């Protein structure tokens, strides 16, 4: 191994890269983690615990700055004065899309990637999700099935810590759980009413990567029980939720085998035609703009779906003029995101005496039922809902009429109860949804500009209508009044669940990776973030990124030890 | 200075009303001065505009058991928003809203609190259409309310502020009678 600078290079330190770093470091491999983001140390979260009155702008970002630097990021609900340091500057990192097909790409700016910013919703995929492409012919067949991933779900869940309730539903297999968060009284009642009105539909507690019963292993890493602050995205120095900063990177670091380099953007992966292997990466220091080459035996791409594919397409050689390992031409195609936007909410009476303590960091979940227990011929696949109930506080201020003393004092009393459902639907894989690079125009780091072209498609639009209708009928069944709903689809990207563009498959002519996230053509090159996905299911994807990354690292390690890699 | 003293007395009184226990944050509230330094001076409004703005926000949010808008520094907050946070156009909209009130109710500043409330209520009642004027008025009113409930007194005394709640659990409004600040 001494011919290489490192055994392993992991590109990206986010949700996937953190797992690659941990697994390889714990197995004894000298592992280099490169991240384009600025450094961020766990615990060093300047706005954590800051009350609003101590924030210079009470949480708001200067409007001119938003329009100039965060014109895409501003679409993300989690963006505020508190979280600004963790989001990318859109102006300095431009990308493009056709005017009639916006793609709202939300990116992170620091080590830890979006694992620092995510909403921690964590759901396994079921059998039907890995079979979907084979069944209806959209997209290529996954070369793996639920049973291949199941042990790795078990494995990552034990370490990450997922709270939730055991439900025994085939389409949404149970995780290894810590105890679930509590439902509100309204949610408990709504569950009974909805499940009675619509057999086959279930209302369950949201499954979320928060510690409710921390294990020895988690406590040893310095993590602790979630305290229901629900200010996670500002950073949680208690490690109450899973992030690579709080969990996987510290686990990797304590082995002494990991080197983590921030401000290091990987420009391309280098290829040696004589061996047919990748030799290392070309890295640019984002501060000095100096380039260097670092070599390794195995390369794991974990830079997040689109960024990973950008690097691969930018890795051009005589053998691979269209990007390393891309003889098939499939690289860049089959981009997907969740169908998001449609949903409804309703006001409920009869609960005036109920309230709660704590800002619960999750809500309820309605697992997919369409084309599971309720078939339809209007569209393929299905959707789930995230939702929950709350009492209005004071933040409906813009909608309250009146003024004066009573008006003011009314804010101090808990307001109406509301219950909302918001759909997440499965978009079909389609070749025309793709990214391309403009090699004639480079950004400030010398990376070719990404051009994204993505449309959610007709199936998604038909599904979107049903997402509203079903939400409305369930809220009615639950006893809600004043039902408000919206059927508008968000632009893709905004669900921040983008996957595809370097998909797995059985046929090297039509896919980029095999069933171990390994390049069909370049054996020591792996892609384990969302780029590897051949379809998107309707569940939040990150738990599956974790499981597939740990699984691929285990496979690669075995191959190295067997002398194959 | 006088204002600060009142605030202290008020906080003490309230905490007695509410069962005697001051949360650590409320204790801290006693030790800090105003939320935004009172001597900062106004950067976005001239003297007449300040007088009008204060009269309007104190009519919207007058002193009750808790201080008025100006009493918790909402005037300074709005000034800061115009100077450092809002775009020029958003800031101009705030000023237009004030001008419209000035035009509709000449001499607003010099009227009695009761007159101010009666007159401004009429305008408030007309501000629920989707006209630009109405939207600007609501944006201005929102600004005042947000400024109030994100101030230390607003968040910790008018509302209940709970930085570290511990595990989420259900309860009744007898246990938790005030709106949580967030
Ligand atoms: C507000 C929000 C809420 C979300 N909620 C959920 C949720 O509830 N459930 C869920 O499953 N998912 C959720 N997500 C999505 C989740 O965060 C992502 O799916 C996940 O973080 C992606 O993991 P990743 O490893 O692919 O990428 P990331 O976590 O983004 O990490 C990629 C890393 O690679 C680095 N990088 C990029 N390009 C390069 C390069 N060329 N060279 C070197 N480094 C590079 C980046 O700086 C980054 O640190 C949410 C995201 C956001 C922003």
PDB file of C-alpha atoms in Angstrom, chain A residues 35-193:
ATOM      1  CA  UNK A  35     -14.447  18.410   1.560  1.00  0.00           C
ATOM      2  CA  UNK A  36     -14.904  21.605  -0.370  1.00  0.00           C
ATOM      3  CA  UNK A  37     -16.606  23.175   2.652  1.00  0.00           C
ATOM      4  CA  UNK A  38     -15.025  25.452   5.194  1.00  0.00           C
ATOM      5  CA  UNK A  39     -14.018  23.786   8.461  1.00  0.00           C
ATOM      6  CA  UNK A  40     -16.667  23.179  11.111  1.00  0.00           C
ATOM      7  CA  UNK A  41     -15.922  21.539  14.429  1.00  0.00           C
ATOM      8  CA  UNK A  42     -18.644  19.760  16.341  1.00  0.00           C
ATOM      9  CA  UNK A  43     -19.609  21.975  19.268  1.00  0.00           C
ATOM     10  CA  UNK A  44     -18.459  25.149  17.588  1.00  0.00           C
ATOM     11  CA  UNK A  45     -21.897  26.379  16.585  1.00  0.00           C
ATOM     12  CA  UNK A  46     -22.002  30.136  17.192  1.00  0.00           C
ATOM     13  CA  UNK A  47     -25.779  30.598  16.964  1.00  0.00           C
ATOM     14  CA  UNK A  48     -26.738  27.524  18.986  1.00  0.00           C
ATOM     15  CA  UNK A  49     -28.846  28.512  22.017  1.00  0.00           C
ATOM     16  CA  UNK A  50     -28.884  32.142  20.990  1.00  0.00           C
ATOM     17  CA  UNK A  51     -32.212  33.711  21.939  1.00  0.00           C
ATOM     18  CA  UNK A  52     -33.698  35.893  19.206  1.00  0.00           C
ATOM     19  CA  UNK A  53     -33.001  39.141  20.993  1.00  0.00           C
ATOM     20  CA  UNK A  54     -29.278  38.410  20.975  1.00  0.00           C
ATOM     21  CA  UNK A  55     -29.202  37.863  17.231  1.00  0.00           C
ATOM     22  CA  UNK A  56     -28.252  41.104  15.462  1.00  0.00           C
ATOM     23  CA  UNK A  57     -31.231  40.866  13.089  1.00  0.00           C
ATOM     24  CA  UNK A  58     -33.544  38.718  15.232  1.00  0.00           C
ATOM     25  CA  UNK A  59     -33.089  35.791  12.866  1.00  0.00           C
ATOM     26  CA  UNK A  60     -33.628  37.578   9.588  1.00  0.00           C
ATOM     27  CA  UNK A  61     -31.024  37.851   6.828  1.00  0.00           C
ATOM     28  CA  UNK A  62     -30.512  41.193   5.110  1.00  0.00           C
ATOM     29  CA  UNK A  63     -32.841  41.280   2.094  1.00  0.00           C
ATOM     30  CA  UNK A  64     -30.235  42.603  -0.340  1.00  0.00           C
ATOM     31  CA  UNK A  65     -27.792  39.934   0.755  1.00  0.00           C
ATOM     32  CA  UNK A  66     -30.462  37.267   0.249  1.00  0.00           C
ATOM     33  CA  UNK A  67     -31.156  38.409  -3.310  1.00  0.00           C
ATOM     34  CA  UNK A  68     -27.463  38.731  -4.111  1.00  0.00           C
ATOM     35  CA  UNK A  69     -25.940  35.646  -2.477  1.00  0.00           C
ATOM     36  CA  UNK A  70     -28.705  33.256  -1.401  1.00  0.00           C
ATOM     37  CA  UNK A  71     -31.277  33.523  -4.165  1.00  0.00           C
ATOM     38  CA  UNK A  72     -31.719  29.741  -4.293  1.00  0.00           C
ATOM     39  CA  UNK A  73     -30.943  28.861  -0.687  1.00  0.00           C
ATOM     40  CA  UNK A  74     -33.648  31.308   0.454  1.00  0.00           C
ATOM     41  CA  UNK A  75     -36.225  28.831  -0.843  1.00  0.00           C
ATOM     42  CA  UNK A  76     -35.169  26.392   1.906  1.00  0.00           C
ATOM     43  CA  UNK A  77     -37.293  26.688   5.049  1.00  0.00           C
ATOM     44  CA  UNK A  78     -34.248  26.160   7.256  1.00  0.00           C
ATOM     45  CA  UNK A  79     -32.371  29.210   5.967  1.00  0.00           C
ATOM     46  CA  UNK A  80     -32.174  32.104   8.451  1.00  0.00           C
ATOM     47  CA  UNK A  81     -29.696  34.347  10.195  1.00  0.00           C
ATOM     48  CA  UNK A  82     -29.029  31.426  12.553  1.00  0.00           C
ATOM     49  CA  UNK A  83     -28.141  28.931   9.830  1.00  0.00           C
ATOM     50  CA  UNK A  84     -26.663  31.191   7.169  1.00  0.00           C
ATOM     51  CA  UNK A  85     -23.072  30.081   7.885  1.00  0.00           C
ATOM     52  CA  UNK A  86     -23.978  26.526   6.859  1.00  0.00           C
ATOM     53  CA  UNK A  87     -25.512  27.281   3.464  1.00  0.00           C
ATOM     54  CA  UNK A  88     -23.611  27.819   0.235  1.00  0.00           C
ATOM     55  CA  UNK A  89     -23.276  31.188  -1.426  1.00  0.00           C
ATOM     56  CA  UNK A  90     -25.262  30.751  -4.665  1.00  0.00           C
ATOM     57  CA  UNK A  91     -23.560  33.632  -6.456  1.00  0.00           C
ATOM     58  CA  UNK A  92     -20.071  32.245  -5.891  1.00  0.00           C
ATOM     59  CA  UNK A  93     -21.172  28.741  -6.923  1.00  0.00           C
ATOM     60  CA  UNK A  94     -23.362  29.256  -9.958  1.00  0.00           C
ATOM     61  CA  UNK A  95     -25.254  26.595 -11.881  1.00  0.00           C
ATOM     62  CA  UNK A  96     -27.874  26.892 -14.597  1.00  0.00           C
ATOM     63  CA  UNK A  97     -31.251  25.593 -15.728  1.00  0.00           C
ATOM     64  CA  UNK A  98     -33.660  26.395 -18.567  1.00  0.00           C
ATOM     65  CA  UNK A  99     -36.014  29.227 -17.656  1.00  0.00           C
ATOM     66  CA  UNK A 100     -39.108  27.011 -17.870  1.00  0.00           C
ATOM     67  CA  UNK A 101     -37.562  24.208 -15.793  1.00  0.00           C
ATOM     68  CA  UNK A 102     -36.239  25.617 -12.559  1.00  0.00           C
ATOM     69  CA  UNK A 103     -34.232  23.283 -10.366  1.00  0.00           C
ATOM     70  CA  UNK A 104     -33.845  24.635  -6.849  1.00  0.00           C
ATOM     71  CA  UNK A 105     -30.592  23.119  -5.694  1.00  0.00           C
ATOM     72  CA  UNK A 106     -29.910  23.609  -1.982  1.00  0.00           C
ATOM     73  CA  UNK A 107     -26.295  23.126  -0.927  1.00  0.00           C
ATOM     74  CA  UNK A 108     -24.217  23.253   2.224  1.00  0.00           C
ATOM     75  CA  UNK A 109     -21.058  25.283   2.783  1.00  0.00           C
ATOM     76  CA  UNK A 110     -19.220  23.504   5.567  1.00  0.00           C
ATOM     77  CA  UNK A 111     -17.646  20.236   6.593  1.00  0.00           C
ATOM     78  CA  UNK A 112     -20.453  17.854   7.555  1.00  0.00           C
ATOM     79  CA  UNK A 113     -22.433  18.747   4.461  1.00  0.00           C
ATOM     80  CA  UNK A 114     -26.201  18.635   4.647  1.00  0.00           C
ATOM     81  CA  UNK A 115     -26.097  16.180   7.548  1.00  0.00           C
ATOM     82  CA  UNK A 116     -25.863  19.351   9.617  1.00  0.00           C
ATOM     83  CA  UNK A 117     -28.996  20.797   8.024  1.00  0.00           C
ATOM     84  CA  UNK A 118     -31.311  17.872   7.490  1.00  0.00           C
ATOM     85  CA  UNK A 119     -34.671  17.289   9.145  1.00  0.00           C
ATOM     86  CA  UNK A 120     -33.657  13.824  10.400  1.00  0.00           C
ATOM     87  CA  UNK A 121     -36.676  11.969   8.992  1.00  0.00           C
ATOM     88  CA  UNK A 122     -35.461   8.394   8.552  1.00  0.00           C
ATOM     89  CA  UNK A 123     -37.408   5.623   6.822  1.00  0.00           C
ATOM     90  CA  UNK A 124     -36.360   2.320   5.376  1.00  0.00           C
ATOM     91  CA  UNK A 125     -37.351   1.422   1.891  1.00  0.00           C
ATOM     92  CA  UNK A 126     -39.522  -1.657   1.432  1.00  0.00           C
ATOM     93  CA  UNK A 127     -39.430  -4.544  -1.016  1.00  0.00           C
ATOM     94  CA  UNK A 128     -41.683  -2.707  -3.443  1.00  0.00           C
ATOM     95  CA  UNK A 129     -39.233   0.175  -3.721  1.00  0.00           C
ATOM     96  CA  UNK A 130     -36.337  -1.912  -5.002  1.00  0.00           C
ATOM     97  CA  UNK A 131     -38.715  -3.776  -7.337  1.00  0.00           C
ATOM     98  CA  UNK A 132     -40.552  -0.757  -8.732  1.00  0.00           C
ATOM     99  CA  UNK A 133     -38.459  -0.208 -11.858  1.00  0.00           C
ATOM    100  CA  UNK A 134     -38.589  -3.861 -12.843  1.00  0.00           C
ATOM    101  CA  UNK A 135     -42.361  -3.932 -12.366  1.00  0.00           C
ATOM    102  CA  UNK A 136     -43.440  -0.946 -14.430  1.00  0.00           C
ATOM    103  CA  UNK A 137     -40.436  -0.587 -16.704  1.00  0.00           C
ATOM    104  CA  UNK A 138     -39.484   2.973 -15.795  1.00  0.00           C
ATOM    105  CA  UNK A 139     -35.784   3.132 -15.047  1.00  0.00           C
ATOM    106  CA  UNK A 140     -33.470   0.132 -14.938  1.00  0.00           C
ATOM    107  CA  UNK A 141     -33.867  -2.676 -12.448  1.00  0.00           C
ATOM    108  CA  UNK A 142     -32.054  -2.231  -9.162  1.00  0.00           C
ATOM    109  CA  UNK A 143     -29.379  -4.925  -8.913  1.00  0.00           C
ATOM    110  CA  UNK A 144     -30.192  -5.238  -5.208  1.00  0.00           C
ATOM    111  CA  UNK A 145     -33.289  -5.998  -3.150  1.00  0.00           C
ATOM    112  CA  UNK A 146     -34.470  -5.151   0.330  1.00  0.00           C
ATOM    113  CA  UNK A 147     -32.854  -8.259   1.774  1.00  0.00           C
ATOM    114  CA  UNK A 148     -29.441  -7.109   0.530  1.00  0.00           C
ATOM    115  CA  UNK A 149     -29.780  -3.831   2.386  1.00  0.00           C
ATOM    116  CA  UNK A 150     -31.658  -4.995   5.487  1.00  0.00           C
ATOM    117  CA  UNK A 151     -28.600  -5.993   7.575  1.00  0.00           C
ATOM    118  CA  UNK A 152     -26.989  -2.673   6.715  1.00  0.00           C
ATOM    119  CA  UNK A 153     -30.052  -0.733   7.789  1.00  0.00           C
ATOM    120  CA  UNK A 154     -29.806  -2.598  11.097  1.00  0.00           C
ATOM    121  CA  UNK A 155     -26.136  -1.754  11.300  1.00  0.00           C
ATOM    122  CA  UNK A 156     -26.327   1.988  10.622  1.00  0.00           C
ATOM    123  CA  UNK A 157     -29.469   2.471  12.739  1.00  0.00           C
ATOM    124  CA  UNK A 158     -27.835   1.007  15.825  1.00  0.00           C
ATOM    125  CA  UNK A 159     -25.027   3.523  15.530  1.00  0.00           C
ATOM    126  CA  UNK A 160     -26.994   6.553  14.313  1.00  0.00           C
ATOM    127  CA  UNK A 161     -29.947   6.192  16.699  1.00  0.00           C
ATOM    128  CA  UNK A 162     -33.414   6.286  15.163  1.00  0.00           C
ATOM    129  CA  UNK A 163     -36.478   6.964  17.283  1.00  0.00           C
ATOM    130  CA  UNK A 164     -39.764   5.470  16.178  1.00  0.00           C
ATOM    131  CA  UNK A 165     -42.439   2.921  16.879  1.00  0.00           C
ATOM    132  CA  UNK A 166     -42.643  -0.700  15.730  1.00  0.00           C
ATOM    133  CA  UNK A 167     -45.550  -1.033  13.284  1.00  0.00           C
ATOM    134  CA  UNK A 168     -44.809  -4.182  11.309  1.00  0.00           C
ATOM    135  CA  UNK A 169     -45.761  -2.730   7.924  1.00  0.00           C
ATOM    136  CA  UNK A 170     -44.273  -4.466   4.871  1.00  0.00           C
ATOM    137  CA  UNK A 171     -44.087  -1.305   2.773  1.00  0.00           C
ATOM    138  CA  UNK A 172     -42.220   0.563   5.507  1.00  0.00           C
ATOM    139  CA  UNK A 173     -40.107  -1.955   7.425  1.00  0.00           C
ATOM    140  CA  UNK A 174     -39.324  -1.150  11.053  1.00  0.00           C
ATOM    141  CA  UNK A 175     -35.897   0.132  11.963  1.00  0.00           C
ATOM    142  CA  UNK A 176     -33.886  -0.756  15.044  1.00  0.00           C
ATOM    143  CA  UNK A 177     -35.628   1.848  17.167  1.00  0.00           C
ATOM    144  CA  UNK A 178     -35.127   3.920  20.229  1.00  0.00           C
ATOM    145  CA  UNK A 179     -38.475   4.856  21.730  1.00  0.00           C
ATOM    146  CA  UNK A 180     -40.732   7.095  19.652  1.00  0.00           C
ATOM    147  CA  UNK A 181     -41.584  10.691  20.420  1.00  0.00           C
ATOM    148  CA  UNK A 182     -45.064  11.215  21.821  1.00  0.00           C
ATOM    149  CA  UNK A 183     -48.097  12.071  19.715  1.00  0.00           C
ATOM    150  CA  UNK A 184     -50.256  14.992  20.792  1.00  0.00           C
ATOM    151  CA  UNK A 185     -53.769  14.191  21.968  1.00  0.00           C
ATOM    152  CA  UNK A 186     -55.148  15.489  18.678  1.00  0.00           C
ATOM    153  CA  UNK A 187     -52.792  13.231  16.724  1.00  0.00           C
ATOM    154  CA  UNK A 188     -53.812  10.215  18.791  1.00  0.00           C
ATOM    155  CA  UNK A 189     -57.483  10.930  18.114  1.00  0.00           C
ATOM    156  CA  UNK A 190     -56.934  11.745  14.442  1.00  0.00           C
ATOM    157  CA  UNK A 191     -55.095   8.470  14.026  1.00  0.00           C
ATOM    158  CA  UNK A 192     -58.041   6.497  15.336  1.00  0.00           C
ATOM    159  CA  UNK A 193     -60.548   8.371  13.182  1.00  0.00           C
TER     160      UNK A 193
END
